[in-house]
PDB file of C-alpha atoms and ligand atoms in Angstrom:
ATOM      1  CA  LEU A   1       7.278 -16.152   1.118  1.00 41.00           C
ATOM      2  CA  GLY A   2       5.025 -14.657   3.699  1.00 43.00           C
ATOM      3  CA  ARG A   3       4.054 -15.829   7.079  1.00 44.00           C
ATOM      4  CA  ALA A   4       0.914 -17.878   7.195  1.00 43.00           C
ATOM      5  CA  GLY A   5      -0.435 -17.368  10.675  1.00 42.00           C
ATOM      6  CA  PRO A   6      -3.364 -19.368  11.997  1.00 40.00           C
ATOM      7  CA  ASP A   7      -5.834 -16.733  11.047  1.00 41.00           C
ATOM      8  CA  ARG A   8      -4.368 -16.148   7.598  1.00 42.00           C
ATOM      9  CA  ALA A   9      -5.491 -19.366   6.008  1.00 37.00           C
ATOM     10  CA  ARG A  10      -9.120 -18.448   5.962  1.00 38.00           C
ATOM     11  CA  LEU A  11      -8.179 -15.141   4.407  1.00 42.00           C
ATOM     12  CA  ALA A  12      -6.535 -16.709   1.403  1.00 45.00           C
ATOM     13  CA  PRO A  13      -8.931 -16.509  -1.496  1.00 46.00           C
ATOM     14  CA  SER A  14     -10.192 -19.604  -3.079  1.00 45.00           C
ATOM     15  CA  MET A  15     -10.753 -19.468  -6.776  1.00 47.00           C
ATOM     16  CA  ALA A  16     -13.880 -21.591  -6.381  1.00 45.00           C
ATOM     17  CA  GLU A  17     -15.472 -19.271  -3.905  1.00 56.00           C
ATOM     18  CA  PRO A  18     -16.424 -15.799  -5.103  1.00 59.00           C
ATOM     19  CA  SER A  19     -15.334 -13.073  -2.708  1.00 59.00           C
ATOM     20  CA  PRO A  20     -18.186 -11.378  -0.959  1.00 66.00           C
ATOM     21  CA  GLY A  21     -18.252  -7.624  -1.002  1.00 78.00           C
ATOM     22  CA  PRO A  22     -16.304  -5.352  -3.287  1.00 89.00           C
ATOM     23  CA  ARG A  23     -12.734  -5.984  -4.358  1.00 91.00           C
ATOM     24  CA  TYR A  24     -10.266  -3.140  -4.529  1.00 95.00           C
ATOM     25  CA  ARG A  25      -6.848  -2.937  -6.121  1.00 95.00           C
ATOM     26  CA  VAL A  26      -4.213  -1.258  -3.987  1.00 96.00           C
ATOM     27  CA  VAL A  27      -0.760  -0.491  -5.370  1.00 96.00           C
ATOM     28  CA  LEU A  28       2.342  -0.127  -3.189  1.00 96.00           C
ATOM     29  CA  LEU A  29       4.823   2.508  -4.305  1.00 96.00           C
ATOM     30  CA  GLY A  30       8.161   3.536  -2.839  1.00 97.00           C
ATOM     31  CA  ASP A  31      11.912   3.120  -3.109  1.00 96.00           C
ATOM     32  CA  PRO A  32      13.465  -0.339  -2.838  1.00 96.00           C
ATOM     33  CA  GLY A  33      14.205  -1.384   0.726  1.00 97.00           C
ATOM     34  CA  VAL A  34      11.645   0.810   2.510  1.00 98.00           C
ATOM     35  CA  GLY A  35       9.586  -2.210   3.627  1.00 97.00           C
ATOM     36  CA  LYS A  36       6.771  -2.586   1.068  1.00 96.00           C
ATOM     37  CA  THR A  37       7.053  -6.363   0.844  1.00 92.00           C
ATOM     38  CA  SER A  38       7.369  -6.705   4.619  1.00 94.00           C
ATOM     39  CA  LEU A  39       4.201  -4.672   5.177  1.00 96.00           C
ATOM     40  CA  VAL A  40       2.091  -6.572   2.654  1.00 93.00           C
ATOM     41  CA  ASN A  41       3.438  -9.903   3.874  1.00 90.00           C
ATOM     42  CA  LEU A  42       2.345  -9.095   7.382  1.00 92.00           C
ATOM     43  CA  PHE A  43      -1.035  -8.044   6.174  1.00 91.00           C
ATOM     44  CA  ALA A  44      -1.845 -10.784   3.711  1.00 88.00           C
ATOM     45  CA  GLY A  45       0.591 -13.539   4.542  1.00 76.00           C
ATOM     46  CA  VAL A  46       0.351 -15.549   1.392  1.00 58.00           C
ATOM     47  CA  GLN A  47       1.409 -14.442  -2.006  1.00 58.00           C
ATOM     48  CA  GLU A  48      -1.074 -15.496  -4.626  1.00 59.00           C
ATOM     49  CA  ARG A  49       0.767 -17.357  -7.339  1.00 57.00           C
ATOM     50  CA  ASP A  50      -2.257 -17.337  -9.593  1.00 55.00           C
ATOM     51  CA  LEU A  51      -2.201 -13.600  -9.596  1.00 58.00           C
ATOM     52  CA  LEU A  52       1.495 -13.283 -10.363  1.00 57.00           C
ATOM     53  CA  ASP A  53       1.390 -13.609 -14.114  1.00 50.00           C
ATOM     54  CA  GLN A  54      -1.608 -11.452 -14.479  1.00 59.00           C
ATOM     55  CA  HIS A  55       0.093  -8.508 -12.814  1.00 56.00           C
ATOM     56  CA  GLY A  56       3.720  -9.244 -13.666  1.00 57.00           C
ATOM     57  CA  GLY A  57       4.871  -9.179 -10.091  1.00 62.00           C
ATOM     58  CA  ALA A  58       3.838  -9.946  -6.570  1.00 83.00           C
ATOM     59  CA  ALA A  59       0.149  -9.767  -5.792  1.00 87.00           C
ATOM     60  CA  TYR A  60      -1.505 -10.480  -2.474  1.00 89.00           C
ATOM     61  CA  GLU A  61      -5.143 -10.882  -1.703  1.00 89.00           C
ATOM     62  CA  ARG A  62      -6.956 -10.795   1.592  1.00 91.00           C
ATOM     63  CA  ARG A  63     -10.484 -10.410   2.757  1.00 92.00           C
ATOM     64  CA  LEU A  64     -11.062  -8.180   5.687  1.00 93.00           C
ATOM     65  CA  THR A  65     -13.966  -6.775   7.587  1.00 95.00           C
ATOM     66  CA  VAL A  66     -13.850  -3.063   8.259  1.00 96.00           C
ATOM     67  CA  ASP A  67     -16.652  -1.367  10.177  1.00 96.00           C
ATOM     68  CA  GLY A  68     -18.762  -4.481   9.837  1.00 96.00           C
ATOM     69  CA  GLU A  69     -18.501  -4.740   6.051  1.00 94.00           C
ATOM     70  CA  GLU A  70     -16.474  -7.290   4.178  1.00 95.00           C
ATOM     71  CA  THR A  71     -14.020  -6.236   1.470  1.00 94.00           C
ATOM     72  CA  THR A  72     -11.330  -7.934  -0.555  1.00 93.00           C
ATOM     73  CA  LEU A  73      -8.055  -6.120  -1.070  1.00 94.00           C
ATOM     74  CA  LEU A  74      -5.763  -7.099  -3.898  1.00 93.00           C
ATOM     75  CA  VAL A  75      -2.415  -5.553  -3.035  1.00 93.00           C
ATOM     76  CA  LEU A  76       0.168  -5.213  -5.792  1.00 92.00           C
ATOM     77  CA  ASP A  77       3.819  -5.060  -4.826  1.00 91.00           C
ATOM     78  CA  THR A  78       5.135  -4.617  -8.316  1.00 84.00           C
ATOM     79  CA  TRP A  79       6.758  -1.202  -8.199  1.00 86.00           C
ATOM     80  CA  GLU A  80      10.353  -0.919  -9.319  1.00 82.00           C
ATOM     81  CA  PRO A  81      11.686   2.551 -10.010  1.00 75.00           C
ATOM     82  CA  GLU A  82      14.020   1.164 -12.687  1.00 75.00           C
ATOM     83  CA  GLN A  83      11.346  -0.628 -14.651  1.00 73.00           C
ATOM     84  CA  ARG A  84      10.255   0.429 -18.119  1.00 76.00           C
ATOM     85  CA  SER A  85       8.234   3.588 -18.189  1.00 80.00           C
ATOM     86  CA  GLN A  86       5.334   1.728 -19.773  1.00 82.00           C
ATOM     87  CA  ARG A  87       5.132  -0.577 -16.745  1.00 81.00           C
ATOM     88  CA  ARG A  88       5.469   2.326 -14.359  1.00 84.00           C
ATOM     89  CA  SER A  89       2.612   4.169 -15.961  1.00 86.00           C
ATOM     90  CA  HIS A  90       0.548   0.968 -15.905  1.00 88.00           C
ATOM     91  CA  CYS A  91       1.089   0.801 -12.113  1.00 90.00           C
ATOM     92  CA  LEU A  92      -0.027   4.405 -11.804  1.00 93.00           C
ATOM     93  CA  GLN A  93      -3.198   3.692 -13.763  1.00 93.00           C
ATOM     94  CA  ILE A  94      -4.526   0.500 -12.236  1.00 93.00           C
ATOM     95  CA  GLY A  95      -4.911   1.260  -8.533  1.00 95.00           C
ATOM     96  CA  ASN A  96      -8.162   2.075  -6.751  1.00 96.00           C
ATOM     97  CA  ALA A  97      -5.856   3.360  -4.018  1.00 97.00           C
ATOM     98  CA  TYR A  98      -2.134   3.842  -3.441  1.00 97.00           C
ATOM     99  CA  ILE A  99       0.173   3.317  -0.510  1.00 98.00           C
ATOM    100  CA  ILE A 100       3.355   5.357  -0.850  1.00 98.00           C
ATOM    101  CA  VAL A 101       5.984   4.030   1.536  1.00 98.00           C
ATOM    102  CA  TYR A 102       9.213   5.639   2.695  1.00 98.00           C
ATOM    103  CA  SER A 103      11.562   4.683   5.480  1.00 98.00           C
ATOM    104  CA  VAL A 104      11.841   7.126   8.384  1.00 98.00           C
ATOM    105  CA  THR A 105      15.537   6.184   8.411  1.00 98.00           C
ATOM    106  CA  ASP A 106      16.114   7.278   4.820  1.00 98.00           C
ATOM    107  CA  ARG A 107      15.542  10.854   3.782  1.00 98.00           C
ATOM    108  CA  ASP A 108      16.067  10.070   0.111  1.00 98.00           C
ATOM    109  CA  SER A 109      13.151   7.655   0.241  1.00 98.00           C
ATOM    110  CA  PHE A 110      11.012  10.423   1.779  1.00 98.00           C
ATOM    111  CA  GLU A 111      11.914  12.682  -1.121  1.00 98.00           C
ATOM    112  CA  SER A 112      11.101   9.917  -3.579  1.00 97.00           C
ATOM    113  CA  ALA A 113       7.707   9.602  -1.918  1.00 97.00           C
ATOM    114  CA  SER A 114       6.927  13.245  -2.746  1.00 96.00           C
ATOM    115  CA  GLU A 115       8.089  12.676  -6.280  1.00 95.00           C
ATOM    116  CA  LEU A 116       5.819   9.629  -6.574  1.00 95.00           C
ATOM    117  CA  ARG A 117       2.894  11.644  -5.293  1.00 95.00           C
ATOM    118  CA  ILE A 118       3.495  14.183  -8.043  1.00 94.00           C
ATOM    119  CA  GLN A 119       3.751  11.481 -10.718  1.00 92.00           C
ATOM    120  CA  LEU A 120       0.535   9.948  -9.469  1.00 94.00           C
ATOM    121  CA  ARG A 121      -1.246  13.260  -9.578  1.00 91.00           C
ATOM    122  CA  ARG A 122      -0.108  13.745 -13.157  1.00 91.00           C
ATOM    123  CA  ALA A 123      -1.165  10.251 -14.164  1.00 93.00           C
ATOM    124  CA  ARG A 124      -4.618  10.461 -12.593  1.00 92.00           C
ATOM    125  CA  GLN A 125      -5.348  14.167 -12.873  1.00 88.00           C
ATOM    126  CA  ALA A 126      -9.088  14.229 -12.852  1.00 86.00           C
ATOM    127  CA  GLU A 127      -9.525  11.536 -10.220  1.00 91.00           C
ATOM    128  CA  ASP A 128      -9.672  11.727  -6.483  1.00 91.00           C
ATOM    129  CA  ILE A 129      -7.858   8.513  -5.620  1.00 94.00           C
ATOM    130  CA  PRO A 130      -7.043   7.686  -2.011  1.00 96.00           C
ATOM    131  CA  ILE A 131      -3.362   7.885  -1.210  1.00 96.00           C
ATOM    132  CA  ILE A 132      -1.801   6.944   2.092  1.00 98.00           C
ATOM    133  CA  LEU A 133       1.704   8.133   2.885  1.00 98.00           C
ATOM    134  CA  VAL A 134       3.487   5.663   5.140  1.00 98.00           C
ATOM    135  CA  GLY A 135       6.619   6.265   7.211  1.00 98.00           C
ATOM    136  CA  ASN A 136       7.901   2.759   7.965  1.00 98.00           C
ATOM    137  CA  LYS A 137      10.679   1.439  10.251  1.00 98.00           C
ATOM    138  CA  THR A 138       9.748   3.533  13.277  1.00 98.00           C
ATOM    139  CA  ASP A 139      11.403   0.875  15.458  1.00 98.00           C
ATOM    140  CA  LEU A 140      14.821   2.105  14.279  1.00 98.00           C
ATOM    141  CA  VAL A 141      14.618   5.051  16.635  1.00 98.00           C
ATOM    142  CA  ARG A 142      18.281   5.997  16.608  1.00 97.00           C
ATOM    143  CA  CYS A 143      18.526   5.976  12.818  1.00 98.00           C
ATOM    144  CA  ARG A 144      15.525   8.205  12.248  1.00 98.00           C
ATOM    145  CA  GLU A 145      16.111  10.894   9.609  1.00 98.00           C
ATOM    146  CA  VAL A 146      12.507  12.004   9.012  1.00 98.00           C
ATOM    147  CA  SER A 147      10.353  13.186  11.922  1.00 98.00           C
ATOM    148  CA  GLU A 148       6.699  12.299  12.285  1.00 98.00           C
ATOM    149  CA  GLU A 149       5.856  16.012  11.952  1.00 98.00           C
ATOM    150  CA  GLU A 150       7.614  16.197   8.591  1.00 98.00           C
ATOM    151  CA  GLY A 151       5.649  13.192   7.398  1.00 98.00           C
ATOM    152  CA  GLN A 152       2.399  14.773   8.546  1.00 98.00           C
ATOM    153  CA  ALA A 153       3.264  18.092   6.913  1.00 98.00           C
ATOM    154  CA  CYS A 154       4.102  16.378   3.636  1.00 97.00           C
ATOM    155  CA  ALA A 155       0.803  14.474   3.699  1.00 98.00           C
ATOM    156  CA  ALA A 156      -1.089  17.707   4.376  1.00 97.00           C
ATOM    157  CA  VAL A 157       0.571  19.450   1.428  1.00 95.00           C
ATOM    158  CA  PHE A 158      -0.090  16.523  -0.866  1.00 92.00           C
ATOM    159  CA  ASP A 159      -3.601  15.946   0.390  1.00 91.00           C
ATOM    160  CA  CYS A 160      -3.168  12.375   1.512  1.00 94.00           C
ATOM    161  CA  LYS A 161      -3.524  10.386   4.724  1.00 97.00           C
ATOM    162  CA  PHE A 162      -0.498   9.631   6.846  1.00 98.00           C
ATOM    163  CA  ILE A 163       0.505   6.826   9.160  1.00 98.00           C
ATOM    164  CA  GLU A 164       3.773   5.645  10.661  1.00 98.00           C
ATOM    165  CA  THR A 165       4.367   1.894  10.846  1.00 98.00           C
ATOM    166  CA  SER A 166       6.900  -0.669  11.893  1.00 98.00           C
ATOM    167  CA  ALA A 167       6.756  -3.940  10.003  1.00 97.00           C
ATOM    168  CA  ALA A 168       9.406  -5.271  12.386  1.00 97.00           C
ATOM    169  CA  LEU A 169       7.211  -4.625  15.436  1.00 97.00           C
ATOM    170  CA  GLN A 170       3.978  -5.249  13.508  1.00 96.00           C
ATOM    171  CA  HIS A 171       2.876  -1.810  14.571  1.00 98.00           C
ATOM    172  CA  ASN A 172       0.000  -0.069  12.733  1.00 98.00           C
ATOM    173  CA  VAL A 173       0.019  -2.533   9.830  1.00 97.00           C
ATOM    174  CA  ASP A 174      -3.632  -3.600  10.085  1.00 95.00           C
ATOM    175  CA  GLU A 175      -4.554   0.024  10.802  1.00 97.00           C
ATOM    176  CA  LEU A 176      -2.857   1.011   7.550  1.00 98.00           C
ATOM    177  CA  PHE A 177      -4.861  -1.401   5.391  1.00 97.00           C
ATOM    178  CA  GLU A 178      -8.117  -0.711   7.221  1.00 97.00           C
ATOM    179  CA  GLY A 179      -7.465   2.978   6.628  1.00 97.00           C
ATOM    180  CA  VAL A 180      -7.093   2.286   2.910  1.00 97.00           C
ATOM    181  CA  VAL A 181     -10.497   0.587   2.829  1.00 97.00           C
ATOM    182  CA  ARG A 182     -12.107   3.476   4.696  1.00 97.00           C
ATOM    183  CA  GLN A 183     -10.582   6.016   2.324  1.00 96.00           C
ATOM    184  CA  ILE A 184     -11.846   4.119  -0.710  1.00 96.00           C
ATOM    185  CA  ARG A 185     -15.331   3.868   0.792  1.00 95.00           C
ATOM    186  CA  LEU A 186     -15.407   7.544   1.652  1.00 93.00           C
ATOM    187  CA  ARG A 187     -14.674   8.477  -1.946  1.00 90.00           C
ATOM    188  CA  GLN A 188     -17.319   6.104  -3.191  1.00 85.00           C
ATOM    189  CA  GLY A 189     -19.905   7.463  -0.834  1.00 71.00           C
ATOM    190  CA  GLY A 190     -20.811   3.979   0.329  1.00 50.00           C
ATOM    191  CA  LYS A 191     -21.373   2.780  -3.235  1.00 51.00           C
ATOM    192  CA  LYS A 192     -20.123  -0.742  -3.897  1.00 48.00           C
ATOM    193  CA  SER A 193     -18.202  -1.754  -6.991  1.00 46.00           C
TER     194      SER A 193
HETATM  195  P1  GDP B   1      10.849  -3.335  -0.199  1.00 67.00           P
HETATM  196  O1  GDP B   1      12.031  -3.414  -1.120  1.00 67.00           O
HETATM  197  O2  GDP B   1      10.295  -1.952  -0.113  1.00 67.00           O
HETATM  198  O3  GDP B   1       9.788  -4.353  -0.502  1.00 67.00           O
HETATM  199  O4  GDP B   1      11.411  -3.649   1.276  1.00 67.00           O
HETATM  200  P2  GDP B   1      11.442  -5.025   2.076  1.00 67.00           P
HETATM  201  O5  GDP B   1      10.131  -5.325   2.657  1.00 67.00           O
HETATM  202  O6  GDP B   1      12.095  -6.059   1.232  1.00 67.00           O
HETATM  203  O7  GDP B   1      12.394  -4.629   3.287  1.00 67.00           O
HETATM  204  C1  GDP B   1      13.758  -4.245   3.099  1.00 67.00           C
HETATM  205  C2  GDP B   1      14.534  -4.555   4.378  1.00 67.00           C
HETATM  206  O8  GDP B   1      14.055  -3.733   5.450  1.00 67.00           O
HETATM  207  C3  GDP B   1      14.379  -5.994   4.842  1.00 67.00           C
HETATM  208  O9  GDP B   1      15.619  -6.413   5.364  1.00 67.00           O
HETATM  209  C4  GDP B   1      13.331  -5.911   5.930  1.00 67.00           C
HETATM  210  O10 GDP B   1      13.482  -6.921   6.880  1.00 67.00           O
HETATM  211  C5  GDP B   1      13.626  -4.542   6.540  1.00 67.00           C
HETATM  212  N1  GDP B   1      12.436  -3.913   7.134  1.00 67.00           N
HETATM  213  C6  GDP B   1      11.220  -3.745   6.568  1.00 67.00           C
HETATM  214  N2  GDP B   1      10.387  -3.119   7.406  1.00 67.00           N
HETATM  215  C7  GDP B   1      11.082  -2.881   8.537  1.00 67.00           C
HETATM  216  C8  GDP B   1      10.774  -2.246   9.779  1.00 67.00           C
HETATM  217  O11 GDP B   1       9.656  -1.775  10.045  1.00 67.00           O
HETATM  218  N3  GDP B   1      11.780  -2.162  10.702  1.00 67.00           N
HETATM  219  C9  GDP B   1      13.025  -2.678  10.473  1.00 67.00           C
HETATM  220  N4  GDP B   1      13.927  -2.561  11.451  1.00 67.00           N
HETATM  221  N5  GDP B   1      13.346  -3.268   9.314  1.00 67.00           N
HETATM  222  C10 GDP B   1      12.398  -3.374   8.356  1.00 67.00           C
END
Protein backbone atom coordinates (compact mmCIF):
# COMPACT_ATOMS: atom_id res chain seq x y z
CA LEU A 1 0.00 0.00 0.00
CA GLY A 2 0.88 3.63 -0.05
CA ARG A 3 3.40 5.57 1.86
CA ALA A 4 2.11 7.12 5.03
CA GLY A 5 4.33 10.11 5.60
CA PRO A 6 4.18 12.12 8.80
CA ASP A 7 1.82 14.62 7.34
CA ARG A 8 -0.44 12.02 5.73
CA ALA A 9 -2.01 10.69 8.88
CA ARG A 10 -4.01 13.79 9.56
CA LEU A 11 -5.21 13.70 5.99
CA ALA A 12 -6.76 10.28 6.31
CA PRO A 13 -10.48 10.70 6.74
CA SER A 14 -12.14 9.53 9.83
CA MET A 15 -15.59 8.14 9.44
CA ALA A 16 -16.62 9.79 12.71
CA GLU A 17 -15.58 13.22 11.62
CA PRO A 18 -17.47 14.80 8.74
CA SER A 19 -15.17 16.36 6.16
CA PRO A 20 -15.32 20.10 6.06
CA GLY A 21 -15.80 21.72 2.71
CA PRO A 22 -17.00 20.07 -0.45
CA ARG A 23 -16.02 16.58 -1.52
CA TYR A 24 -15.21 15.85 -5.13
CA ARG A 25 -14.85 12.56 -6.95
CA VAL A 26 -11.86 12.38 -9.27
CA VAL A 27 -11.36 9.41 -11.59
CA LEU A 28 -7.95 8.34 -12.92
CA LEU A 29 -7.92 7.03 -16.47
CA GLY A 30 -5.08 5.70 -18.59
CA ASP A 31 -3.35 2.57 -19.82
CA PRO A 32 -1.94 0.07 -17.33
CA GLY A 33 1.59 0.88 -16.22
CA VAL A 34 1.56 4.63 -16.88
CA GLY A 35 1.79 5.46 -13.15
CA LYS A 36 -1.79 6.12 -11.98
CA THR A 37 -1.42 4.19 -8.74
CA SER A 38 1.99 5.72 -8.05
CA LEU A 39 0.63 9.24 -8.48
CA VAL A 40 -2.39 8.74 -6.23
CA ASN A 41 -0.30 6.93 -3.64
CA LEU A 42 2.04 9.87 -3.44
CA PHE A 43 -0.83 12.24 -3.13
CA ALA A 44 -3.05 10.44 -0.66
CA GLY A 45 -0.79 7.86 0.91
CA VAL A 46 -3.38 5.60 2.39
CA GLN A 47 -5.85 3.55 0.49
CA GLU A 48 -9.24 3.65 2.12
CA ARG A 49 -10.41 0.10 2.66
CA ASP A 50 -13.88 1.24 3.60
CA LEU A 51 -14.26 2.79 0.22
CA LEU A 52 -13.06 -0.24 -1.71
CA ASP A 53 -16.27 -2.20 -1.88
CA GLN A 54 -18.35 0.79 -2.62
CA HIS A 55 -16.39 1.60 -5.75
CA GLY A 56 -15.18 -1.87 -6.72
CA GLY A 57 -11.55 -0.90 -6.77
CA ALA A 58 -8.99 1.33 -5.18
CA ALA A 59 -10.24 4.57 -3.69
CA TYR A 60 -8.18 7.19 -1.91
CA GLU A 61 -9.34 10.14 0.07
CA ARG A 62 -7.47 13.20 1.19
CA ARG A 63 -8.32 16.61 2.48
CA LEU A 64 -6.36 19.47 1.11
CA THR A 65 -6.38 23.21 1.32
CA VAL A 66 -6.16 25.04 -1.97
CA ASP A 67 -6.14 28.83 -2.07
CA GLY A 68 -7.17 28.92 1.56
CA GLU A 69 -10.23 26.70 1.18
CA GLU A 70 -10.51 23.15 2.37
CA THR A 71 -11.68 20.39 0.03
CA THR A 72 -11.85 16.62 0.16
CA LEU A 73 -10.81 14.67 -2.91
CA LEU A 74 -11.94 11.11 -3.37
CA VAL A 75 -9.66 9.68 -6.04
CA LEU A 76 -10.73 6.50 -7.79
CA ASP A 77 -8.05 4.31 -9.32
CA THR A 78 -10.40 1.74 -10.74
CA TRP A 79 -9.85 2.03 -14.47
CA GLU A 80 -8.99 -1.11 -16.38
CA PRO A 81 -9.28 -0.99 -20.15
CA GLU A 82 -10.22 -4.68 -20.24
CA GLN A 83 -13.06 -4.43 -17.78
CA ARG A 84 -16.69 -4.91 -18.74
CA SER A 85 -18.13 -2.09 -20.74
CA GLN A 86 -20.76 -1.50 -18.07
CA ARG A 87 -18.03 -0.80 -15.51
CA ARG A 88 -16.14 1.39 -17.94
CA SER A 89 -19.17 3.51 -18.62
CA HIS A 90 -19.83 3.72 -14.87
CA CYS A 91 -16.30 5.16 -14.44
CA LEU A 92 -17.00 7.69 -17.17
CA GLN A 93 -20.22 8.78 -15.47
CA ILE A 94 -19.25 9.19 -11.84
CA GLY A 95 -16.37 11.67 -11.86
CA ASN A 96 -16.60 15.36 -10.99
CA ALA A 97 -13.24 15.56 -12.74
CA TYR A 98 -10.89 13.26 -14.65
CA ILE A 99 -7.16 12.79 -14.75
CA ILE A 100 -6.04 11.09 -17.95
CA VAL A 101 -2.52 9.76 -17.54
CA TYR A 102 -0.06 8.60 -20.18
CA SER A 103 3.62 7.84 -19.92
CA VAL A 104 5.97 10.14 -21.84
CA THR A 105 7.99 6.98 -22.53
CA ASP A 106 5.11 5.19 -24.24
CA ARG A 107 3.54 6.62 -27.36
CA ASP A 108 0.76 4.03 -27.37
CA SER A 109 -0.35 5.26 -23.96
CA PHE A 110 -0.44 8.82 -25.35
CA GLU A 111 -2.70 7.64 -28.15
CA SER A 112 -4.91 5.83 -25.66
CA ALA A 113 -5.19 9.09 -23.73
CA SER A 114 -6.70 10.80 -26.79
CA GLU A 115 -9.05 7.90 -27.24
CA LEU A 116 -10.13 8.16 -23.60
CA ARG A 117 -10.75 11.86 -24.01
CA ILE A 118 -13.07 11.10 -26.92
CA GLN A 119 -14.92 8.41 -24.96
CA LEU A 120 -15.33 10.80 -22.07
CA ARG A 121 -16.70 13.49 -24.31
CA ARG A 122 -19.22 11.04 -25.71
CA ALA A 123 -20.24 9.84 -22.26
CA ARG A 124 -20.69 13.31 -20.80
CA GLN A 125 -21.71 15.29 -23.86
CA ALA A 126 -23.61 18.14 -22.35
CA GLU A 127 -21.30 18.65 -19.39
CA ASP A 128 -18.21 20.73 -19.00
CA ILE A 129 -16.19 18.44 -16.75
CA PRO A 130 -12.61 19.30 -15.86
CA ILE A 131 -10.06 17.03 -17.47
CA ILE A 132 -6.35 17.12 -16.83
CA LEU A 133 -4.01 15.40 -19.26
CA VAL A 134 -0.90 14.15 -17.48
CA GLY A 135 2.40 13.10 -19.04
CA ASN A 136 4.08 11.03 -16.33
CA LYS A 137 7.59 9.54 -15.99
CA THR A 138 9.47 12.66 -17.08
CA ASP A 139 12.46 11.39 -15.09
CA LEU A 140 13.07 8.75 -17.78
CA VAL A 141 14.65 11.34 -20.02
CA ARG A 142 16.40 8.98 -22.41
CA CYS A 143 13.30 6.87 -23.00
CA ARG A 144 11.03 9.78 -23.83
CA GLU A 145 8.79 9.15 -26.84
CA VAL A 146 6.31 12.03 -26.42
CA SER A 147 7.56 15.62 -26.19
CA GLU A 148 6.10 18.17 -23.81
CA GLU A 149 4.98 20.21 -26.84
CA GLU A 150 2.99 17.27 -28.20
CA GLY A 151 1.30 16.87 -24.84
CA GLN A 152 0.44 20.56 -24.75
CA ALA A 153 -0.87 20.50 -28.31
CA CYS A 154 -3.05 17.48 -27.56
CA ALA A 155 -4.47 19.18 -24.47
CA ALA A 156 -5.22 22.32 -26.49
CA VAL A 157 -7.07 20.32 -29.15
CA PHE A 158 -9.04 18.42 -26.55
CA ASP A 159 -9.71 21.44 -24.40
CA CYS A 160 -8.14 20.17 -21.22
CA LYS A 161 -5.36 21.21 -18.85
CA PHE A 162 -1.92 19.69 -19.15
CA ILE A 163 0.87 18.92 -16.73
CA GLU A 164 3.95 16.72 -16.83
CA THR A 165 4.82 14.77 -13.69
CA SER A 166 7.29 12.31 -12.30
CA ALA A 167 5.97 10.07 -9.56
CA ALA A 168 9.50 8.72 -9.15
CA LEU A 169 10.90 12.19 -8.40
CA GLN A 170 7.68 13.37 -6.75
CA HIS A 171 7.64 16.20 -9.23
CA ASN A 172 4.41 18.17 -9.84
CA VAL A 173 2.22 15.64 -8.03
CA ASP A 174 0.68 18.06 -5.51
CA GLU A 175 0.43 20.65 -8.29
CA LEU A 176 -1.59 18.16 -10.32
CA PHE A 177 -4.19 17.54 -7.61
CA GLU A 178 -4.37 21.21 -6.62
CA GLY A 179 -4.94 21.99 -10.29
CA VAL A 180 -7.85 19.53 -10.32
CA VAL A 181 -9.47 21.33 -7.39
CA ARG A 182 -9.02 24.71 -9.06
CA GLN A 183 -10.54 23.44 -12.30
CA ILE A 184 -13.56 22.05 -10.48
CA ARG A 185 -14.04 25.32 -8.59
CA LEU A 186 -13.75 27.38 -11.75
CA ARG A 187 -16.54 25.40 -13.38
CA GLN A 188 -18.70 25.75 -10.31
CA GLY A 189 -18.16 29.46 -10.13
CA GLY A 190 -17.25 29.25 -6.47
CA LYS A 191 -20.44 27.36 -5.64
CA LYS A 192 -19.98 24.59 -3.08
CA SER A 193 -21.52 21.15 -3.39
P1 LIG B 1 -0.70 2.10 -13.19
O1 LIG B 1 -0.87 0.71 -13.73
O2 LIG B 1 -1.06 3.15 -14.19
O3 LIG B 1 -1.39 2.31 -11.87
O4 LIG B 1 0.88 2.29 -12.94
P2 LIG B 1 1.73 2.09 -11.61
O5 LIG B 1 1.58 3.24 -10.71
O6 LIG B 1 1.45 0.73 -11.07
O7 LIG B 1 3.20 2.15 -12.20
C1 LIG B 1 3.70 1.20 -13.14
C2 LIG B 1 5.22 1.13 -13.01
O8 LIG B 1 5.80 2.38 -13.40
C3 LIG B 1 5.69 0.87 -11.59
O9 LIG B 1 6.82 0.02 -11.66
C4 LIG B 1 6.07 2.24 -11.08
O10 LIG B 1 7.07 2.18 -10.11
C5 LIG B 1 6.59 2.91 -12.35
N1 LIG B 1 6.42 4.37 -12.34
C6 LIG B 1 5.30 5.07 -12.06
N2 LIG B 1 5.52 6.38 -12.16
C7 LIG B 1 6.81 6.53 -12.51
C8 LIG B 1 7.64 7.66 -12.79
O11 LIG B 1 7.25 8.84 -12.71
N3 LIG B 1 8.94 7.41 -13.16
C9 LIG B 1 9.43 6.14 -13.24
N4 LIG B 1 10.72 6.00 -13.59
N5 LIG B 1 8.68 5.06 -13.00
C10 LIG B 1 7.39 5.24 -12.64
